[in-house]
Every structure is written in structure tokens, then in C-alpha cells.
Coordinates of C-alpha atoms in Angstrom, one line a residue:
X1 CA 14.4 -23.6 9.4
X2 CA 12.8 -21.1 11.8
X3 CA 9.5 -22.1 14.4
X4 CA 8.1 -19.8 17.0
X5 CA 7.0 -20.7 20.0
X6 CA 3.1 -20.2 20.7
X7 CA 2.8 -17.2 23.4
X8 CA 6.5 -16.4 23.8
X9 CA 9.0 -14.1 22.3
X10 CA 11.7 -16.9 22.2
X11 CA 12.3 -18.8 18.9
X12 CA 14.5 -22.1 18.3
X13 CA 16.4 -21.8 15.2
X14 CA 17.8 -25.0 13.8
X15 CA 21.7 -24.7 13.0
X16 CA 22.7 -27.3 10.8
X17 CA 26.6 -28.2 10.5
X18 CA 28.6 -30.7 8.8
X19 CA 31.9 -31.9 10.1
X20 CA 34.4 -33.3 7.7
X21 CA 33.2 -36.8 7.7
X22 CA 29.6 -35.7 6.0
X23 CA 27.5 -36.2 9.0
X24 CA 25.0 -34.1 9.5
X25 CA 24.2 -32.8 12.9
X26 CA 21.8 -30.5 14.3
X27 CA 21.8 -28.1 17.3
X28 CA 19.1 -26.1 18.7
X29 CA 20.2 -22.3 19.6
X30 CA 17.6 -20.2 21.7
X31 CA 17.3 -16.5 20.9
X32 CA 15.1 -13.5 21.4
X33 CA 13.3 -11.7 18.9
X34 CA 13.8 -8.2 20.8
X35 CA 16.7 -6.0 20.2
X36 CA 17.4 -4.9 24.0
X37 CA 17.5 -7.1 27.3
X38 CA 17.1 -6.2 30.8
X39 CA 19.7 -4.0 32.3
X40 CA 18.8 -4.4 36.0
X41 CA 17.3 -7.6 38.1
X42 CA 15.0 -6.6 41.2
X43 CA 15.9 -8.7 44.3
X44 CA 13.6 -11.9 45.3
X45 CA 12.9 -10.6 48.3
X46 CA 11.3 -7.0 48.2
X47 CA 11.2 -6.8 51.8
X48 CA 14.6 -8.2 53.3
X49 CA 15.8 -5.9 56.0
X50 CA 19.6 -6.4 56.1
X51 CA 19.8 -5.8 52.0
X52 CA 17.3 -2.4 52.5
X53 CA 19.6 -1.0 54.7
X54 CA 22.8 -1.9 52.8
X55 CA 21.3 -0.5 50.0
X56 CA 20.1 2.6 51.4
X57 CA 23.7 3.1 52.5
X58 CA 25.2 2.4 49.5
X59 CA 22.8 5.2 47.7
X60 CA 23.9 7.8 50.5
X61 CA 27.5 7.1 49.9
X62 CA 27.5 7.2 46.2
X63 CA 24.8 9.7 45.5
X64 CA 22.8 7.2 43.6
X65 CA 19.2 8.3 41.7
X66 CA 17.4 5.2 43.1
X67 CA 17.8 1.5 43.8
X68 CA 17.7 0.6 40.1
X69 CA 21.3 1.8 39.6
X70 CA 22.5 -0.7 42.6
X71 CA 20.5 -3.5 40.4
X72 CA 22.1 -2.4 37.3
X73 CA 25.7 -2.7 39.1
X74 CA 24.4 -6.0 40.7
X75 CA 23.7 -7.5 37.3
X76 CA 26.9 -6.4 35.6
X77 CA 28.9 -7.8 38.4
X78 CA 27.1 -11.0 38.7
X79 CA 27.4 -11.3 34.5
X80 CA 31.1 -10.8 35.2
X81 CA 31.8 -13.7 37.9
X82 CA 29.3 -16.0 36.0
X83 CA 32.0 -15.6 33.1
X84 CA 34.7 -16.0 35.4
X85 CA 33.4 -19.2 37.3
X86 CA 32.7 -20.6 33.8
X87 CA 36.1 -20.2 32.9
X88 CA 37.6 -21.5 35.8
X89 CA 36.0 -24.7 35.6
X90 CA 37.9 -25.3 32.2
X91 CA 41.6 -26.8 32.5
X92 CA 44.3 -24.4 33.2
X93 CA 46.1 -24.4 29.8
X94 CA 42.6 -24.5 27.8
X95 CA 43.1 -21.8 25.2
X96 CA 39.7 -20.6 25.7
X97 CA 40.0 -19.8 29.5
X98 CA 43.4 -18.6 28.4
X99 CA 42.0 -16.1 25.8
X100 CA 39.2 -15.1 27.5
X101 CA 40.0 -14.9 31.1
X102 CA 42.7 -12.5 29.9
X103 CA 40.2 -10.6 27.9
X104 CA 38.3 -10.2 30.9
X105 CA 40.9 -9.3 33.4
X106 CA 42.5 -6.9 30.9
X107 CA 38.8 -4.9 30.5
X108 CA 38.5 -4.9 34.7
X109 CA 42.0 -3.4 34.8
X110 CA 41.5 -1.2 32.1
X111 CA 38.1 0.4 33.7
X112 CA 40.4 0.4 37.2
X113 CA 37.8 -2.4 39.0
X114 CA 41.0 -4.5 39.6
X115 CA 44.8 -3.8 40.2
X116 CA 47.3 -4.3 38.3
X117 CA 48.8 -6.5 40.6
X118 CA 45.7 -8.7 40.6
X119 CA 45.9 -10.3 37.4
X120 CA 44.0 -13.8 38.5
X121 CA 40.4 -14.7 38.0
X122 CA 39.9 -15.6 41.5
X123 CA 40.6 -11.9 42.3
X124 CA 37.3 -11.2 39.6
X125 CA 35.2 -13.4 41.6
X126 CA 36.1 -11.5 45.4
X127 CA 35.1 -8.5 43.5
X128 CA 31.9 -6.4 45.2
X129 CA 29.3 -3.6 43.8
X130 CA 31.3 -0.9 45.5
X131 CA 34.3 -1.7 43.4
X132 CA 32.3 -0.7 40.2
X133 CA 30.4 2.1 42.1
X134 CA 34.1 3.4 42.7
X135 CA 34.4 4.1 38.6
X136 CA 31.1 6.1 38.1
X137 CA 31.7 9.5 36.5
X138 CA 29.9 10.8 39.6
X139 CA 32.2 9.4 42.1
X140 CA 35.4 10.3 40.3
X141 CA 34.2 13.9 39.8
X142 CA 33.6 14.1 43.7
X143 CA 37.1 12.1 44.8
X144 CA 38.9 14.3 42.8
X145 CA 37.5 17.7 44.5
X146 CA 35.8 19.0 41.6
X147 CA 32.5 19.0 43.7
X148 CA 31.8 19.7 47.0
X149 CA 29.7 16.8 47.3
X150 CA 28.6 13.5 45.6
X151 CA 25.3 15.0 45.0
X152 CA 27.0 18.3 43.8
X153 CA 28.9 16.3 41.4
X154 CA 25.4 14.6 39.9
X155 CA 24.6 18.1 39.2
X156 CA 27.7 19.0 37.6
X157 CA 27.3 16.1 35.2
X158 CA 23.6 16.4 34.1
X159 CA 24.3 20.2 33.4
X160 CA 27.2 19.3 31.2
X161 CA 30.3 20.9 33.3
X162 CA 32.3 17.9 32.9
X163 CA 34.2 16.3 30.1
X164 CA 36.0 13.3 29.9
X165 CA 38.8 14.1 27.5
X166 CA 37.5 16.0 24.8
X167 CA 33.8 14.6 25.1
X168 CA 31.3 16.3 27.5
X169 CA 29.3 13.4 29.4
X170 CA 26.4 14.2 31.1
X171 CA 25.5 10.6 32.7
X172 CA 26.2 10.3 36.2
X173 CA 26.6 6.4 35.8
X174 CA 29.5 6.9 33.0
X175 CA 32.2 3.7 33.3
X176 CA 35.5 6.2 33.1
X177 CA 38.4 4.5 31.7
X178 CA 41.3 4.5 34.6
X179 CA 43.7 6.6 32.1
X180 CA 41.0 9.5 31.1
X181 CA 41.2 12.8 32.2
X182 CA 38.7 14.5 33.9

């Protein structure tokens, strides 16, 4: 059964499930009809001086194009931390916490965001935006000495002079896996 809400893109679908006893239960599921979701989230206070100064420093250090790139990494970080917080509320031996927690930690280690010796959910909560920005292709090209500056690294990537493995990559925000060769 599908009912649409008036004036909104949200829909509510009734999901019917039967248990082994034959009792019928209905749970409500919300989903969006569009095929996309927000990739960045603007800050609540537009003119917070400390945040503005910190963002400009990050833009300079990592050669970002605009503040939306910072906001996008902030959103990724907040989603990762939210999953880690939610998993930490579960019991230590809960199979969901073990399985999903290990998957999250493995993904963070594979991208080089977490170190091999920090394989606990507590370390995921301690991550910062800079940890994610360090794994961008633009930063890696500059750190490996392939470019004279962080801005030169962005130009080299956009002009398709850089390849990751056998694939030419022209996206400066590409998150390189830790074992790939530039």
C-alpha cells in the first residue's frame, strides 16, 4: 500500500510482515522518491568567525576549490561518526556491532584514514576532517612530490596527467585506496 504525503516528496509505505505465529504486523517505512541525496550540508551559522577562519586555513592547506568541498567531507565524517556512535550503544558481543563495526573499521583502514593499530570504534569517533582530506588524490599527488604545489597538483589531475593504477583519474577529490600506486 502506497500513500503519498501532500506537498512533499516523502512517501510512506506500509510493510506487512508475518511472524511464525501468523500474526500480522505493520511497520511504516519512509523513503524519498528522488534518486539522489544531499552531498554536502551548509553550516547553521553562516557568519561564525572562528569557523570561517578555520575553513579558510583548510582551503589554503589542501588547495580546495570552495567551501562546499569542506562541507562535503564534514557530512561524510558526521555520517561515519554517527554509525560508530550507534554501534557503540549496542552490546559488546552483539553480532550486528561486531559485523558492521568491523566493516566500518576495515573500510577506514583500506582508505588509509585509520592506522592498522587503531582497530576500535573509539578511534573512529576521534577522526577529523583533515584525516579525510589527507586521502584525497590532490593531496597525495602533492605529498609524493609529483607537483610543485597543492594547486599545481589540482591542475595536473584536471588535465589528466595522473593515473591511479591503470585508470586515468581527473577528479581531485578522488579518495585513493591506501595500496594504490600513483
